[in-house]
XYZ file of C-alpha atoms in Angstrom:
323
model
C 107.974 176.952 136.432
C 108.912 176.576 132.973
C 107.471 177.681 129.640
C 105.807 174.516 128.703
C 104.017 174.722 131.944
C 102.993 178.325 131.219
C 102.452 179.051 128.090
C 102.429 182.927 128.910
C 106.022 182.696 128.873
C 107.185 182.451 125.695
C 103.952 183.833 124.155
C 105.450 187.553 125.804
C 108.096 187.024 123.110
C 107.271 186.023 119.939
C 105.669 189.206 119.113
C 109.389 190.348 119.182
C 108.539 193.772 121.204
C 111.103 195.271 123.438
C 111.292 198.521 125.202
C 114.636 200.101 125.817
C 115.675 202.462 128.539
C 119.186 204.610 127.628
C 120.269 205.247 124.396
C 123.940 206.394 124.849
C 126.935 205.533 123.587
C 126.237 202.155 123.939
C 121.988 202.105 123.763
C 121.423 203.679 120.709
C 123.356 201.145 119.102
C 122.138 198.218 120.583
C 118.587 199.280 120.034
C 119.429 199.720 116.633
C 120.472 196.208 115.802
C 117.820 195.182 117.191
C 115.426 197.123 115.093
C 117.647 195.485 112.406
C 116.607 192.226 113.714
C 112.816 193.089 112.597
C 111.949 194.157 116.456
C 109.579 196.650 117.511
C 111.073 198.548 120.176
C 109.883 201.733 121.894
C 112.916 203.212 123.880
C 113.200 206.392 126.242
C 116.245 208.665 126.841
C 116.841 211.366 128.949
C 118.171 213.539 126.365
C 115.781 214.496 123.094
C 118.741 213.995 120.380
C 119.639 210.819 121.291
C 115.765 209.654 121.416
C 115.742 211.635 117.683
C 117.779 209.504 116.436
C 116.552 206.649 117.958
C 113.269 207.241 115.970
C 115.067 208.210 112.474
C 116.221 204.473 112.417
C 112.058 203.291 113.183
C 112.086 203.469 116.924
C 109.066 204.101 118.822
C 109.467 207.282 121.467
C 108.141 206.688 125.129
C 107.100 209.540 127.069
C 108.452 208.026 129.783
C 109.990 204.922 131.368
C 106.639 203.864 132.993
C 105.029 203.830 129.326
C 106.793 200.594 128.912
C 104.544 198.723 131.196
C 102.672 196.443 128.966
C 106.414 195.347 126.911
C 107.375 191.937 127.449
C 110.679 192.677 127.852
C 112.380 195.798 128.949
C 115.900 196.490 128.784
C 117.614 198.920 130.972
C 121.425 200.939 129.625
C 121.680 203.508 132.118
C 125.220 203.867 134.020
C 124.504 202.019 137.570
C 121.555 200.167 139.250
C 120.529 203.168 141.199
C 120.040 205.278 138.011
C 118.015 201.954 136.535
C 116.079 202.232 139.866
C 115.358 205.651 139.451
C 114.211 205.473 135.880
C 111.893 202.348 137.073
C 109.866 203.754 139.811
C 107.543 204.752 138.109
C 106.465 201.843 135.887
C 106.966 199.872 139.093
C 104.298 201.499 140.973
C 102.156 201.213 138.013
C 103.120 197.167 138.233
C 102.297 197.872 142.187
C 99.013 198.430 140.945
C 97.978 195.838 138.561
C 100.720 192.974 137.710
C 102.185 192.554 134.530
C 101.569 190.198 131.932
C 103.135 186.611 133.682
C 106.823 186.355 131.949
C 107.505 190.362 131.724
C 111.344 190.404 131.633
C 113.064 193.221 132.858
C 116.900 193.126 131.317
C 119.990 195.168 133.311
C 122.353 195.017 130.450
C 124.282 197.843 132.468
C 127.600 196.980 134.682
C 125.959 196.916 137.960
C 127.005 195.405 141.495
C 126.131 191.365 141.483
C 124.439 191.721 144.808
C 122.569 194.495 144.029
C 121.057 193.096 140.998
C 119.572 190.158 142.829
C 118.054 192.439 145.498
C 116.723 194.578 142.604
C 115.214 191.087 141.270
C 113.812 190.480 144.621
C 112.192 193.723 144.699
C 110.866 193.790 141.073
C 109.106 190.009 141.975
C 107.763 191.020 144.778
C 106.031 194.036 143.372
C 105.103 192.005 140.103
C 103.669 189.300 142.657
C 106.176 187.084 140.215
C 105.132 188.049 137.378
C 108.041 189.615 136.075
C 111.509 188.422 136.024
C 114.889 190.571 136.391
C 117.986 188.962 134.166
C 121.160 190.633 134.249
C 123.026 190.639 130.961
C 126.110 193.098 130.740
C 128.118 193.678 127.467
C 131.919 193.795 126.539
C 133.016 195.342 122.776
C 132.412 198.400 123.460
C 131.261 200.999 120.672
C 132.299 199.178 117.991
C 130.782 195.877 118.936
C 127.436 197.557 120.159
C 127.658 198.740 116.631
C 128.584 195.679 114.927
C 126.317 193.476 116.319
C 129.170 191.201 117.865
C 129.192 192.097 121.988
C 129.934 189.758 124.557
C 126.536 189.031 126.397
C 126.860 187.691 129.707
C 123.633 186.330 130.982
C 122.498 185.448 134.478
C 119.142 183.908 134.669
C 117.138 180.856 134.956
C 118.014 178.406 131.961
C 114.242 178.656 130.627
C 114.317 182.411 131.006
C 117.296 182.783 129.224
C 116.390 180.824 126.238
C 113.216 182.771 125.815
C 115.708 185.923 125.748
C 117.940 184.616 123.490
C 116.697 185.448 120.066
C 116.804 189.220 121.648
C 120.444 188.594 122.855
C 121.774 187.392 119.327
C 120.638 190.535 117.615
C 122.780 192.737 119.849
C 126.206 190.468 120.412
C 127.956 187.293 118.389
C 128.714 185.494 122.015
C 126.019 185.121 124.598
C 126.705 183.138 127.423
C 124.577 181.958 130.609
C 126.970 182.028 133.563
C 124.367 180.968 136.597
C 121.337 182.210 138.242
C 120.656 186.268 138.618
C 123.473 188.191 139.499
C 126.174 185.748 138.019
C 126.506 188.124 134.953
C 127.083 191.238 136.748
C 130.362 188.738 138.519
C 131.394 187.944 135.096
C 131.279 191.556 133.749
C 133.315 192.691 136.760
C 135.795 189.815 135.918
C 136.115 191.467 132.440
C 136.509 194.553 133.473
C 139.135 193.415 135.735
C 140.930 192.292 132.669
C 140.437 195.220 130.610
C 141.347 198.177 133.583
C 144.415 196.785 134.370
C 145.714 195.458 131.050
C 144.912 199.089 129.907
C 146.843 200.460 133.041
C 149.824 198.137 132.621
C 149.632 199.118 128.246
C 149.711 202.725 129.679
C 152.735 202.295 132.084
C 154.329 200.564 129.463
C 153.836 203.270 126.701
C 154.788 206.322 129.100
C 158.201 204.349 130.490
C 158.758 203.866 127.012
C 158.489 207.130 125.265
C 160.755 208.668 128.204
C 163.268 206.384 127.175
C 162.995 207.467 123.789
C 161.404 204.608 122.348
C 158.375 204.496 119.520
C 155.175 203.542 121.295
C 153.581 202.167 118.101
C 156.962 200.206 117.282
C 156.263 198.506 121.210
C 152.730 197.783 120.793
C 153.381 196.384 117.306
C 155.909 194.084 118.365
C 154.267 192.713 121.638
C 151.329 192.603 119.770
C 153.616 189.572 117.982
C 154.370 188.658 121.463
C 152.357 186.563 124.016
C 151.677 190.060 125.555
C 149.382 190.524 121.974
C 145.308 191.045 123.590
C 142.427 192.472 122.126
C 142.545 195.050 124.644
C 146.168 195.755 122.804
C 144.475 195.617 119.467
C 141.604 198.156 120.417
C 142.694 200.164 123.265
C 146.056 200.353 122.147
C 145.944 202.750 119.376
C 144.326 205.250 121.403
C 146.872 204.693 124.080
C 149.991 205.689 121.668
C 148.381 208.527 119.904
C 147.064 210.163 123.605
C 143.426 210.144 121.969
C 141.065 210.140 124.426
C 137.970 211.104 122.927
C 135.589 209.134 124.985
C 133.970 205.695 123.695
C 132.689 205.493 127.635
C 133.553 207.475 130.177
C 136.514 206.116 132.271
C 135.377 206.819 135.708
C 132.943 203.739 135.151
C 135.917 201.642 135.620
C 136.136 202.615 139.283
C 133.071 201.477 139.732
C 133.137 198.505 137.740
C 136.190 197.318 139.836
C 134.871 198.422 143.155
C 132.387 195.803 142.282
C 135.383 192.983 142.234
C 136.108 194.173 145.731
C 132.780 193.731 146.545
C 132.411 190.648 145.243
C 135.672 189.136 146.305
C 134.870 189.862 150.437
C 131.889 187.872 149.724
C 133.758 185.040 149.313
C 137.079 185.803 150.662
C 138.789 185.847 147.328
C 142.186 187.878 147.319
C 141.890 190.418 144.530
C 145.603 192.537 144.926
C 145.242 193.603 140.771
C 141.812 194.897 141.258
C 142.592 196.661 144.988
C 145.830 198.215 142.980
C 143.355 199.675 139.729
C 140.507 200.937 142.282
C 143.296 203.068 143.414
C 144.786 204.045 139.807
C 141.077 204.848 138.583
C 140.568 206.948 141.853
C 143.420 209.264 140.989
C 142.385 209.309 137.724
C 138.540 210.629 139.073
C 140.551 213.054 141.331
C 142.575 214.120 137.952
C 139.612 215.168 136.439
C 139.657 213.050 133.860
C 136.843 210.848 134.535
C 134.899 211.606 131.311
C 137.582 210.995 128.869
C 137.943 207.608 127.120
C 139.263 204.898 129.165
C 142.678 205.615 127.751
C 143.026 208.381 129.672
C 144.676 206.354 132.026
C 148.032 206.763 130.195
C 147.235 210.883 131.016
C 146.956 210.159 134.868
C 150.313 207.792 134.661
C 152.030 210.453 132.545
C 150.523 212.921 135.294
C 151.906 210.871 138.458
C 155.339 210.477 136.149
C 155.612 214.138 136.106
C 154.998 214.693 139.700
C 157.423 211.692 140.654
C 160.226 213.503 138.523
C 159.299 216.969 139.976
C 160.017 215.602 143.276
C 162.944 213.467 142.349
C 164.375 217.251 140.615
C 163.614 218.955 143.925
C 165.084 216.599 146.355
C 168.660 216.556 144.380
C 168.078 220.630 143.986
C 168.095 220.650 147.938
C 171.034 217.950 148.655
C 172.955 220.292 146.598
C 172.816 223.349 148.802
C-alpha cells in the first residue's frame, strides 16, 4: 500500500508532530534540531534534567512513553532494542487495545541488532493490526553531528515510508540514505561501526607503539593525516586519542555490542568478518578494564594497559633466566 492509495499516510505527517523517547548524549540534540526545524515534539527521558532541558528549548514533557500514543511518528534513542522494548510496552498495550492512527511510524534510530529490529517490526504490526510501521534509522557523527544537524542517517524501510519520513530525517543529519527494507539500516550501522572500532583500535596501537619509541603522537597523526592513512575517524577521534582524553561523547562499551552485531550478521550469511571477531575481543577487555563508560578513546587506555602487562611479563621472564 502506498500513500496515494491511503491518504492516512502522509496526512500523519504534515502536522510535523514527533514524539521522542531518550534524550542523552545523542537525543537531546537530535530533538533539538528538530524543534529547530519548526516540529512539535513531546519527548520522555528517564532522567528529569535531561527532560528539563529538553523543555527549556520548547519541548513538550511526556509523563511517560505510552503518552505518545496518538504521535504519528515516534522515535526511539535508548542504548539497545531491549531497553526500546521496555520503554514501549506500555504504549503497545495501549495500541493492543485500540489501533493507532493507519501510518503511525515508530523510528529505532538506536544501534540495534538487524534481526532483532525486524522481529520488533513484526511484533509492533501485529499488535497495531498494521497500522503502524517500525523503520530503523541509526546515526553516525556522533555529538557533534547530532548537534550540528549533519549525521549520517541510515534508513531501512519501505521506499514510500521512507519518503514520508524524510522531511523528519533532514532536520537531524545532512546524509540520509535508504539502504533496503527494515533491518537493512541496523546492517549498515554495524558496517560503520566496524569501520570506526577498529580504525580507532589500530589509531590507538599506533599512538601507544609510538610514544614508547619516543615519538610525538600529534606529529604522527598530523602527518598520516597527509597520508592515505588521513580518515575522519583520524580527524575526530584522533585528538582525543593523543591527549588520553576520554571524557565520554558515548560510552565505549556500546562498541562491543555494536560489533557483536557484525558477528551476528555475518553467520547469517556466512560472511568472514576476522577485523570485527579481533575488536569484539579488544572491546571485551576493555569492558573487563573497567573502562566501559569512558569515551570510545579509551581504547588507547586498555592497549596502553595490555602494553604494560606484556612488558611486566617480558621484565619478569629475563629477571628469572638470570638466576
Amino acid at each position: 500500500m502506498d500513500a496515494q492509495a491511503n491518504p492516512n499516510l502522509s496526512e500523519t505527517l504534515s502536522e510535523k508532530r514527533a514524539g521522542f523517547v531518550g534524550l542523552g548524549l545523542m537525543g537531546g540534540r537530535m530533538a533539538a534540531n528538530l524543534l529547530k526545524a519548526g516540529w512539535n515534539v513531546t519527548g520522555w527521558n528517564r532522567s528529569a534534567a535531561a527532560l528539563d532541558e529538553f523543555a527549556a528549548r520548547g519541548g513538550v514533557r511526556a509523563g511517560d512513553v505510552a503518552a505518545l500514543r496518538d504521535e504519528p511518528v515516534i522515535i526511539f534513542m535508548l542504548p539497545d532494542l531491549s531497553y526500546i522494548e521496555d520503554a514501549a510496552a506500555g504504549l503497545l498495550a495501549l495500541w493492543a487495545e485500540e489501533s493507532p492512527k493507519p501510518g503511525t511510524a515508530v523510528v529505532v534510530m538506536s544501534s540495534v541488532s538487524p534481526a532483532a529490529v525486524r522481529d520488533f517490526g513484526a511484533t509492533v504490526a501485529a499488535v497495531s493490526r498494521g497500522n503502524a510501521v517500525v523503520v530503523d534509522a541509526p546515526v553516525s557523527g556522533g555529538t557533534k553531528g547530532a548537534e550540528d544537524g549533519t549525521l549520517a542517517v541510515m534508513a531501512g524501510a519501505e521506499e514510500h515510508d521512507f519518503q514520508r519520513l524524510l522531511p523528519l530525517f533532514n532536520a537531524i543529519g545532512s546524509t540520509v540514505r535508504r539502504l533496503g527494507p527494515l533491518g537493512s539500516g541496523s546492517l549498515a550501522k554495524a558496517c560503520n561501526q566496524l569501520i570506526v572500532g577498529t580504525t580507532t583500535a589500530a589509531l590507538a596501537e599506533a599512538a601507544e607503539l609510538a610514544e614508547r619509541s619516543g615519538m610525538d603522537v600529534e606529529a604522527l597523526y598530523e602527518v598520516l593525516s597527509g597520508g592515505l592513512a588521513g580518515s575522519r575517524v583520524l580527524d575526530i577521534v584522533g585528538p582525543r586519542l593523543a591527549a588520553k582524553d576520554y571524557e565520554p561523547t558515548g560510552p565505549a562499551k556500546f562498541m562491543h555490542k555494536d560489533l557483536s552485531f557484525v558477528l551476528e550478521s555475518a553467520a547469517a550469511v556466512g560472511a568472514a568478518v576476522p577485523m570485527a571477531a579481533a575488536g569484539v575481543e579488544l572491546y571485551a577487555e576493555l569492558k573487563r578494564q573497567g573502562l566501559g563508560d569512558l569515551d570510545l578513546a579509551a581504547v588507547r587506555k586498555t592497549i596502553s594497559n595490555l602494553g604494560d602487562s606484556v612488558a611486566t611479563s617480558s621484565h619478569n621472564q629475563l629477571r628469572n633466566s638470570k638466576r
